[in-house]
Structures are given as C-alpha cells and as structure tokens.
Short mmCIF file of C-alpha atoms in Angstrom, two decimals:
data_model
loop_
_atom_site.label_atom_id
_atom_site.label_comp_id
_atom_site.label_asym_id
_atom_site.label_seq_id
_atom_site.Cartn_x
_atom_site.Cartn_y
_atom_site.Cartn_z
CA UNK A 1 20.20 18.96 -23.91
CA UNK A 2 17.12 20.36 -22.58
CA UNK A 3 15.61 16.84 -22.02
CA UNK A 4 18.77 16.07 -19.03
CA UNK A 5 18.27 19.39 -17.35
CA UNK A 6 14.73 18.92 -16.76
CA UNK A 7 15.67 15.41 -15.50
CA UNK A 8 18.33 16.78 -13.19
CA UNK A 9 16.22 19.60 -11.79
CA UNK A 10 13.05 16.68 -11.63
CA UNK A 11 15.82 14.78 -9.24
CA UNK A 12 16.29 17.41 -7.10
CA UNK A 13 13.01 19.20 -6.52
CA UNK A 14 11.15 15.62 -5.63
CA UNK A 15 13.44 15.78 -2.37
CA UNK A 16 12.04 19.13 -1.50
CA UNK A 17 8.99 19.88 0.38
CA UNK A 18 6.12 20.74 -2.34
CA UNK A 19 5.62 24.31 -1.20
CA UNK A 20 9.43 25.31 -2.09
CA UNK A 21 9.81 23.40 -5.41
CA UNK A 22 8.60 25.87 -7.73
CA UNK A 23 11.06 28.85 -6.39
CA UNK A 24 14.37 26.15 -6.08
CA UNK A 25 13.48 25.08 -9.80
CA UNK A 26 13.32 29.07 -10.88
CA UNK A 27 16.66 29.12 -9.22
CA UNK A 28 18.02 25.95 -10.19
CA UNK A 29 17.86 26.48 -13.77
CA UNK A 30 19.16 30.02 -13.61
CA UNK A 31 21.99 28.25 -12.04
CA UNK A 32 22.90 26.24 -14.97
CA UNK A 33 21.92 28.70 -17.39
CA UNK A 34 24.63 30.88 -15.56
CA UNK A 35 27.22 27.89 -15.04
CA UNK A 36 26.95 27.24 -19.00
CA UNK A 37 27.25 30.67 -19.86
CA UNK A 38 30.98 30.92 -18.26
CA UNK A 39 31.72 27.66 -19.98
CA UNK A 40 30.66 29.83 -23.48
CA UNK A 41 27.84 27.36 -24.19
CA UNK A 42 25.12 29.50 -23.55
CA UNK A 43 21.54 28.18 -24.08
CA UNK A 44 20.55 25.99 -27.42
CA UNK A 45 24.19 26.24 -28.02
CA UNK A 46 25.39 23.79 -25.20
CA UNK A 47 25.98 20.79 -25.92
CA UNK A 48 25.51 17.12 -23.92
CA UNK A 49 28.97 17.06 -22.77
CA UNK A 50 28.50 20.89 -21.55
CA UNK A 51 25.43 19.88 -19.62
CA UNK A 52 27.15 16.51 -18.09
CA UNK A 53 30.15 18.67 -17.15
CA UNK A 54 27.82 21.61 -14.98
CA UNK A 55 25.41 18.85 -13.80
CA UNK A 56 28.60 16.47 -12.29
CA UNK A 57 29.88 19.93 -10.71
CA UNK A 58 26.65 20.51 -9.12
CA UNK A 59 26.84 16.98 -7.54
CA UNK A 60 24.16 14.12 -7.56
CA UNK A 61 20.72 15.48 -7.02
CA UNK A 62 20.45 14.12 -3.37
CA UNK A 63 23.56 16.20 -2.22
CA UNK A 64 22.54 19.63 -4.24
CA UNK A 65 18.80 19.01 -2.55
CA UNK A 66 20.93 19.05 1.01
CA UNK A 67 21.77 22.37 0.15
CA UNK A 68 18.48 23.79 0.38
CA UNK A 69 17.43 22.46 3.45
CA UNK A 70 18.02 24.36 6.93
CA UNK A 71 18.12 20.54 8.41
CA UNK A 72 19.78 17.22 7.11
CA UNK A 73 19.02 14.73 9.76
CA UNK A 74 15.50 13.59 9.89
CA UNK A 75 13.94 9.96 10.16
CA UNK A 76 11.61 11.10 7.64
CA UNK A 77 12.95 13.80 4.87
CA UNK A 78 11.54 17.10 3.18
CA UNK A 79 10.93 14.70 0.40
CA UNK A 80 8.45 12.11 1.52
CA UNK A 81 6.80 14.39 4.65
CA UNK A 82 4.00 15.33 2.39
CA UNK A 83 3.73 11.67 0.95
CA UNK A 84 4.31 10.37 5.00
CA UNK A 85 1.27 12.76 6.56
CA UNK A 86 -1.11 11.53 3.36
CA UNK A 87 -0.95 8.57 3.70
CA UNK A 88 -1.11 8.39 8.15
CA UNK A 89 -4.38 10.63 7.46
CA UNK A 90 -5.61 7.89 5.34
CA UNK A 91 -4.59 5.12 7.40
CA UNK A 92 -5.66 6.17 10.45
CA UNK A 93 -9.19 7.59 9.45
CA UNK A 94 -10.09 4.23 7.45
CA UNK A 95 -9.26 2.50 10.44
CA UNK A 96 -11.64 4.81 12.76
CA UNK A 97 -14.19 4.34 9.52
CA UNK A 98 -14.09 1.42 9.09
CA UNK A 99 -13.67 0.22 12.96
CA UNK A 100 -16.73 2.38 13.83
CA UNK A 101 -19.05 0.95 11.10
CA UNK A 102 -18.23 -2.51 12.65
CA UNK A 103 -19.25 -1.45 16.41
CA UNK A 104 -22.20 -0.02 15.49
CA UNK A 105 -23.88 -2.78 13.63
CA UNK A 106 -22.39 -5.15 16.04
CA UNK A 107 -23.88 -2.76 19.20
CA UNK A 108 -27.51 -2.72 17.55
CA UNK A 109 -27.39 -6.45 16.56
CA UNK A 110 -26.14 -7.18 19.92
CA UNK A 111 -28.80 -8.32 22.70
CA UNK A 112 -25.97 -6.77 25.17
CA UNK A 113 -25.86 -3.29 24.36
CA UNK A 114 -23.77 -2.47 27.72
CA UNK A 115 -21.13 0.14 28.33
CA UNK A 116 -18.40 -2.02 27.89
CA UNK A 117 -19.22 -2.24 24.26
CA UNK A 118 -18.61 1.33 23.81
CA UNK A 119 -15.73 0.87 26.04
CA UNK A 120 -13.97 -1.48 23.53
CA UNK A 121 -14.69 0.33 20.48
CA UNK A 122 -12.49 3.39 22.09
CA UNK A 123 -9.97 1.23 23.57
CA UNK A 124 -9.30 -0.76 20.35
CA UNK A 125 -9.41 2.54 18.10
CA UNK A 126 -6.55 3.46 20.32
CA UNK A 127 -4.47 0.39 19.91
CA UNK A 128 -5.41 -0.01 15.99
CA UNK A 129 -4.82 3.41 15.56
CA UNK A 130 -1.13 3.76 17.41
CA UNK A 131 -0.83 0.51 15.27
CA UNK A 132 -1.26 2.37 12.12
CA UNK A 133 0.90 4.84 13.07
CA UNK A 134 3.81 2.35 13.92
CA UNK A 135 3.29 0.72 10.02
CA UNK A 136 3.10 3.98 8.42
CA UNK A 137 6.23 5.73 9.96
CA UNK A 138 8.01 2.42 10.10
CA UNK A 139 7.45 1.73 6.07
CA UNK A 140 8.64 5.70 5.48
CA UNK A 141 11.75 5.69 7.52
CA UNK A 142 12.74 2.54 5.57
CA UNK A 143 11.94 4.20 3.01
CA UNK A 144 13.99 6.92 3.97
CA UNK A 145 16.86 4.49 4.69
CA UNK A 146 16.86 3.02 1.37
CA UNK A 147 16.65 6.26 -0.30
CA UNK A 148 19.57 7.85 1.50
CA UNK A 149 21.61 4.65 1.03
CA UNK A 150 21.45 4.28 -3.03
CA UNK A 151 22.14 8.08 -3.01
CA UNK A 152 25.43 8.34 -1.43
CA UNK A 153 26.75 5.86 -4.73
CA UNK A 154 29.57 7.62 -5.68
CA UNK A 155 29.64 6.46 -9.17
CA UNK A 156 26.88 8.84 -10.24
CA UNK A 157 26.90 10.49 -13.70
CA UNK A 158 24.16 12.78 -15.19
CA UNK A 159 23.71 9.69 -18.30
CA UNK A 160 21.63 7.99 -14.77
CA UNK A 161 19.02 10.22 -14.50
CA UNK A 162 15.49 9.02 -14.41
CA UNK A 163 13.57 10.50 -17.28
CA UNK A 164 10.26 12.92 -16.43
CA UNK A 165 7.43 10.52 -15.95
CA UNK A 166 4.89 11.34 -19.02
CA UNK A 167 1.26 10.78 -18.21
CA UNK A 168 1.16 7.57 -20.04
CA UNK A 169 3.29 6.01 -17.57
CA UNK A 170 2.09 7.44 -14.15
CA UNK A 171 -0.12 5.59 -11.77
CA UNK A 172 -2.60 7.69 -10.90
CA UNK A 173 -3.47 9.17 -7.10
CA UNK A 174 -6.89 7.10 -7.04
CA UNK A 175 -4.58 3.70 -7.37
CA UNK A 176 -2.58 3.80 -4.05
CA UNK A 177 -5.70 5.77 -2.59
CA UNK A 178 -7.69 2.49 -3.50
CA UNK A 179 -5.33 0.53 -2.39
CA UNK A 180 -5.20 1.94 1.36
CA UNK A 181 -8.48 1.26 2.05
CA UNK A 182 -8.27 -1.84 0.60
CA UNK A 183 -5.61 -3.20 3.08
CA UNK A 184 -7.37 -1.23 5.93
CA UNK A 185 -10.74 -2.94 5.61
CA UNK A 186 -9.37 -6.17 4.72
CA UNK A 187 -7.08 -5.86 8.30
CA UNK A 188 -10.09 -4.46 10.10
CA UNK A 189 -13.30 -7.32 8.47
CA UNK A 190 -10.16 -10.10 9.34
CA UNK A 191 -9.26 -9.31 12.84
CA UNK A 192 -12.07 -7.72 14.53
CA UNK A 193 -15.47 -8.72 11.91
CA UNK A 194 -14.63 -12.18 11.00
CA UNK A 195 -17.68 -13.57 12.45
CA UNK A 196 -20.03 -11.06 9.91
CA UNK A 197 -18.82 -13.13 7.23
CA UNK A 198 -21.65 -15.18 6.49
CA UNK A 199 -25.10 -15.51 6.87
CA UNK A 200 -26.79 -12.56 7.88
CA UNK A 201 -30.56 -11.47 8.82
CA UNK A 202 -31.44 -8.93 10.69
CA UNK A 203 -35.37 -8.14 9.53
CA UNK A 204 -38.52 -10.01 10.94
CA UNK A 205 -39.28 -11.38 13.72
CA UNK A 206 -36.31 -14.09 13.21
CA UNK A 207 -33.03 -12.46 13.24
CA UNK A 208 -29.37 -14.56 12.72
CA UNK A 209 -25.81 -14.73 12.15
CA UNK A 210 -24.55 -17.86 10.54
CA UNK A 211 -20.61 -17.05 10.54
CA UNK A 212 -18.56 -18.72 7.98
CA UNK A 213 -15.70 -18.85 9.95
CA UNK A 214 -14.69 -20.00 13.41
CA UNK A 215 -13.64 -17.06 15.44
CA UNK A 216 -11.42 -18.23 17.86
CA UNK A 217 -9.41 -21.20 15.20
CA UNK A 218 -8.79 -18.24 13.02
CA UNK A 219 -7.32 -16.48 15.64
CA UNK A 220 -3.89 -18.10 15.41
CA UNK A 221 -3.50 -16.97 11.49
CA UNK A 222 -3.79 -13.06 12.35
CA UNK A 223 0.13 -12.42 12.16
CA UNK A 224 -0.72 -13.24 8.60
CA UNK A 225 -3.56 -10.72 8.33
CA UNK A 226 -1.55 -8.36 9.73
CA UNK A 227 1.83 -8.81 7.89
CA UNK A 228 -0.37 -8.87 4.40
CA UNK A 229 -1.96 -5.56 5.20
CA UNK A 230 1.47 -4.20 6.29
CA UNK A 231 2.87 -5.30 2.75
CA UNK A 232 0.21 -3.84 0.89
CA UNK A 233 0.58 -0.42 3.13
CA UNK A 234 4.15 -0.57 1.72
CA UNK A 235 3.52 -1.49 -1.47
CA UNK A 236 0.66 1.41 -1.62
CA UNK A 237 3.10 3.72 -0.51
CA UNK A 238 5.89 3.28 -3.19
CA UNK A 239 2.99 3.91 -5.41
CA UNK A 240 2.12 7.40 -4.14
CA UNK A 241 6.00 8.13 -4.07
CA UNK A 242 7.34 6.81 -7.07
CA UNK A 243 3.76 7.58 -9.41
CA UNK A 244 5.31 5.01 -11.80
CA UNK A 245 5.91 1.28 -12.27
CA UNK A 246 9.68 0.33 -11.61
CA UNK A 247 11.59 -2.72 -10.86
CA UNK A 248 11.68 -2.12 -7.13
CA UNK A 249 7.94 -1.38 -7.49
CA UNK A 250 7.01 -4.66 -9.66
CA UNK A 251 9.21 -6.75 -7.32
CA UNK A 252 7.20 -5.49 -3.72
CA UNK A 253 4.14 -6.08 -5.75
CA UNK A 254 5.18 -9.74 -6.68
CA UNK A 255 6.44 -10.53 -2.42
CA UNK A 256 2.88 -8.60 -1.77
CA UNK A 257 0.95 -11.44 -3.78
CA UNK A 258 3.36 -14.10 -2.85
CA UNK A 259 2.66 -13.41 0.48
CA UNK A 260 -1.41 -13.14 0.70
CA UNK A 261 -1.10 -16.14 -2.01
CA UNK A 262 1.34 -17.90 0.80
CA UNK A 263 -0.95 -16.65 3.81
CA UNK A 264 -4.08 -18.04 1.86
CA UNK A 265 -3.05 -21.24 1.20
CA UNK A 266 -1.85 -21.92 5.37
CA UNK A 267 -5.10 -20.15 6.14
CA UNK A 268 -7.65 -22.06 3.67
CA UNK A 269 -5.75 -25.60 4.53
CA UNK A 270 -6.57 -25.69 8.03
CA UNK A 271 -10.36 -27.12 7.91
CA UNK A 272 -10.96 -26.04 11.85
CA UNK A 273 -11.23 -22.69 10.57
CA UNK A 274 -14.66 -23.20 9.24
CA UNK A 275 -17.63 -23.36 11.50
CA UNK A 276 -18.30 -26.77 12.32
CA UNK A 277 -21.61 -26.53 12.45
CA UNK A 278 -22.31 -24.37 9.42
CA UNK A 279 -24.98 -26.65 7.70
CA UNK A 280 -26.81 -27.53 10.86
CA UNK A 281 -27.52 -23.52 11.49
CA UNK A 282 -28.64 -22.92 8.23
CA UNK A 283 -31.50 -25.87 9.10
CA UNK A 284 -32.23 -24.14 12.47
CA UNK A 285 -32.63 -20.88 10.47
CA UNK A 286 -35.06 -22.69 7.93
CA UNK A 287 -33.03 -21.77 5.27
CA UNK A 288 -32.72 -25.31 4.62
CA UNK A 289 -34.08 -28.44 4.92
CA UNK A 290 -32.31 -31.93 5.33
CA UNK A 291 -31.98 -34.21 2.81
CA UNK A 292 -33.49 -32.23 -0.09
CA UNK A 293 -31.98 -31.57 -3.44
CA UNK A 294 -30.98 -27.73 -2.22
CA UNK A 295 -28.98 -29.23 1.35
CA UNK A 296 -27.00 -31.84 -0.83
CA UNK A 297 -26.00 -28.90 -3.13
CA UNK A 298 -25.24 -26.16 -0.76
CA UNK A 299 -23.36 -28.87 1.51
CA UNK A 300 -21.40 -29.94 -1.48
CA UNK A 301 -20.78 -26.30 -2.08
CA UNK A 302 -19.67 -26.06 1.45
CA UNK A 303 -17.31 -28.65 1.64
CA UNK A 304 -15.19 -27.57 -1.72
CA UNK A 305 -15.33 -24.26 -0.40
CA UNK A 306 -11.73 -24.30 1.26
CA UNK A 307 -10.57 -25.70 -1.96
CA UNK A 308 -12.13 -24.05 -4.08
CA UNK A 309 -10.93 -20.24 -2.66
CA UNK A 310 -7.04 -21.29 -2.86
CA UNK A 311 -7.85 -21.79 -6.26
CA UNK A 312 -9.61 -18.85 -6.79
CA UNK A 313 -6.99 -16.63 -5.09
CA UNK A 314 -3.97 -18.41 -6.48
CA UNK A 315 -5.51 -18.02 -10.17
CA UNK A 316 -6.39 -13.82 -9.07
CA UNK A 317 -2.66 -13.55 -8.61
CA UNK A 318 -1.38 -14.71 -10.73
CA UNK A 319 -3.15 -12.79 -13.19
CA UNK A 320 -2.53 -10.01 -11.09
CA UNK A 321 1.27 -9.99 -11.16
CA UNK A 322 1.10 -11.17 -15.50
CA UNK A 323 -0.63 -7.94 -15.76
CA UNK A 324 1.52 -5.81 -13.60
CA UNK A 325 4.57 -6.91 -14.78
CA UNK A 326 3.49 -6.42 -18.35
CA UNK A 327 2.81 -2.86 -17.78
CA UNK A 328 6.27 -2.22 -16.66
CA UNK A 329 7.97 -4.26 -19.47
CA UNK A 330 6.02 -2.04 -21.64
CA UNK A 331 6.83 1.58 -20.09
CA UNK A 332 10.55 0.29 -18.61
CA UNK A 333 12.95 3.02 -19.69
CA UNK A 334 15.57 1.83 -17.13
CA UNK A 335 16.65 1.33 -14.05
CA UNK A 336 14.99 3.86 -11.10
CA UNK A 337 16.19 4.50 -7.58
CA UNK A 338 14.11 4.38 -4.85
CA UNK A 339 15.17 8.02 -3.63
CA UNK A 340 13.37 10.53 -0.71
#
C-alpha cells in the first residue's frame, strides 16, 4: 500500500510552497505511520483498506494542505506562487528582449533617429509589460479558481488519487520554457514588427524594406494576435504546473490550435492584408525585372501565397494535435484534476 501513500502525500505537498515540502512530507508520513500503528497495522503489515481508512480521516489532500498554511485566502496559492513568479519573470523579460531587439534595428535602420523613438520603446515596454502581467496573474488566479473548485468535491476517496508522474510521462521544463517565448515573440514580431516581415537589405549603398504585409489592414486582426498568445500563455502554464499530459491539458491544447488555426484562416482570407504593391518594389529594388521568367514565377508565388499558408498552417495542426493527443492516449492512467 506503499504505492497510495506516496500518491496521497504527492497530493498534498504540490499545494505547498517548494521550500517546506520536504519537512511536511517527513511529517506527513510519520503521521500515517503513527495513525496505522493505533489501528494495529503497522508498516508492510497494513493493508489497502487500512491505508483508505487513515487517508479518508486525514481528509482530501487540498483540505490537509490548508492545515499547514498560516493563510487560506489568496488569489494565487502556496501551490502555484513558485510556478506564478516563473513564469511573470519569463514573460515579462522576453517581452523587454524581444521588444528591445525590435527598437534597435528599427532606430539604426531608421533615417529618423529622434528622441521620440526612444520615447516609444519605454512607453510601450510599459504598456506590454503591465500587459503581461495582467495575462499571467489573470491565467493563475483562474487557475487557482478551478483548482479550489474541483477540490471542495465531497465525494473524494483515496482509490482517486493521481499516481506519481514517472519520468516517462513528464513534460520536461524546456517544453513550456519553449513555449513562452514562442507566444512572446510571435505577440511582439505581430503587433509591433509586422512590417520586418519581408524583404530586407540593409548593406551597400542601396538599403530596403519590402514588407510582406500591410501595416495598417492588419491592424484590425490584432485581438486575434493577442487572444492566440494569451491561449498559448495558458496552455504553457498548465504545462509547467501539471509536468504531464492530461485531459484538461490535451483539450486547452486542441482550443489553442483551433484558435490560431481559426485566427489564420480570418487573417490569411482578407487579401488587403498583403502589400499591394509587393511586386512593383521588388522591381524598384532590382531584384526583379518585368516580364522575365523569374517575375512570372515569384508573382505566381505571390499570389498563392495567402492560400497556400492556410494550408500550410491548417495541415501543421493538425498534425500537431494527432501527435499530442497520441501521447496522452498512450501515458493516460486516468482522470487528473487541475488542483493548486
């Protein structure tokens, strides 16, 4: 009956701040040793009933957790505070990264290298980064919410206890980690760099920017920038808590690429998006020439483009969430709790 202890003690040290988990499982355990020693099933010699019996007097793991903390009300709990400050830290300094890298090749390509420049760059690392703040503690506290919620069931027996996750069935650190900075430079190249998407030279005595997009059309479709890097912050997130794949895990996965798949597709579809006059910079640039073999196949390139990326992207995802959901069909060992 070793195997439920260890799952029981798991449960209740995960909603403890790291630094006091290693003490409260010491104590824990002596706890039931002691509890299953006055029911005269000491040690090896208890048996699964025994266990279930001192475990459902001890209470669900959320409520014997409460017991060690000095405080219960929070917005953000002992158990995700170390996940919650991680993942801000991450947030916020790819965002000042990744922000910063954009000003300064856009301040030395610039032929307007005023103050106001510099003046920008501090006033939008302010908003973006009060932004990132608002996504991060926002996603936790629901978190939170959600945790706090399923644990109050009052149907809870010992038999529901999530196994230990074994190493073949963690996601490892560097995953979410990825991840992050993923959604950060997608939200940063998408709202504030879309016009360095393209064709770009700055060597020699000829120096250009041929964007691929039209700045201010693709200004209308930044909610959906914004609410796919918000999705992917969340769905990051439950990585870094949870370490494993789950249902509730597969399932934000699947709304994150429904969503980006959703967001692409409105995007892509709208040809005023693209700039109009694409083709005709490339032949100012003398990249190109008119009516030569090259033009006719870069302009047919160029018009299939739109087309051509939904299909991409679609295809990506799906073969994204195939995969995903494979690896937790293959590791599933029942259902898990989103708890704090």
């Amino acid at each position: 009956m070793t195997d439920l202890i260890n799952r029981y003690v798991y449960a209740v040290t995960q909603k403890l701040p790291v630094p006091q988990r290693a003490d409260i499982e010491m104590e824990l355990r002596g706890l039931i040793e002691d509890m299953l020693e006055d029911r005269g099933a000491p040690g090896d010699a208890a048996s699964r009933e025994d266990v279930e019996q001192v475990l459902l007097k001890l209470g669900p793991p959320n409520e014997m957790a409460a017991r060690y903390r000095v405080k219960e009300r929070y917005l953000i709990g002992p158990g995700l505070i170390d996940g919650y400050w991680s993942v801000l830290k991450i947030v916020i300094y790819s965002l000042v990264i990744f922000l910063s890298i954009s000003y300064i090749i856009e301040y030395f390509s610039s032929t307007d290298s005023s103050g106001e420049t510099l003046l920008e760059y501090f006033v939008t690392i302010l908003s973006v980064s009060i932004q990132g703040f608002a996504w991060v503690t926002g996603i936790f506290a629901f978190i939170e919410y959600l945790g706090a919620r399923t644990d109050k069931a009052k149907d809870w027996e010992p038999s529901h206890l999530e196994p230990v996750p074994d190493s073949a069935t963690r996601i490892k650190p560097i995953e979410p980690m990825i991840g992050f900075l993923a959604s950060i430079l997608f939200f940063v190249v998408f709202t504030f760099s879309i016009d360095w998407i393209g064709v770009i030279r700055f060597s020699g005595e000829q120096s250009f920017n041929i964007p691929v997009f039209d700045k201010e059309a693709f200004a209308i479709y930044l909610p959906f920038i914004w609410a796919v890097t918000a999705i992917g912050i969340l769905k990051d997130t439950m990585k870094l808590i949870l370490r494993k794949w789950t249902s509730q895990l597969v399932a934000v996965h699947l709304i994150f690429n429904v969503v980006f798949t959703i967001a692409a597709i409105v995007i892509l579809s709208d040809p005023a998006i693209m700039n109009p006059t694409f083709m005709n910079q490339l032949v100012d640039a003398n990249l190109l020439t008119t009516g030569e073999e090259s033009y006719n196949t870069v302009n047919r390139i160029w018009n299939q483009s739109r087309e051509g990326l939904i299909y991409i992207i679609i295809i990506i995802n799906l073969l994204d969430t195939v995969s995903v959901g494979m690896k937790w069909f293959r590791h599933k060992d029942g259902p898990r709790v989103l708890s704090k």
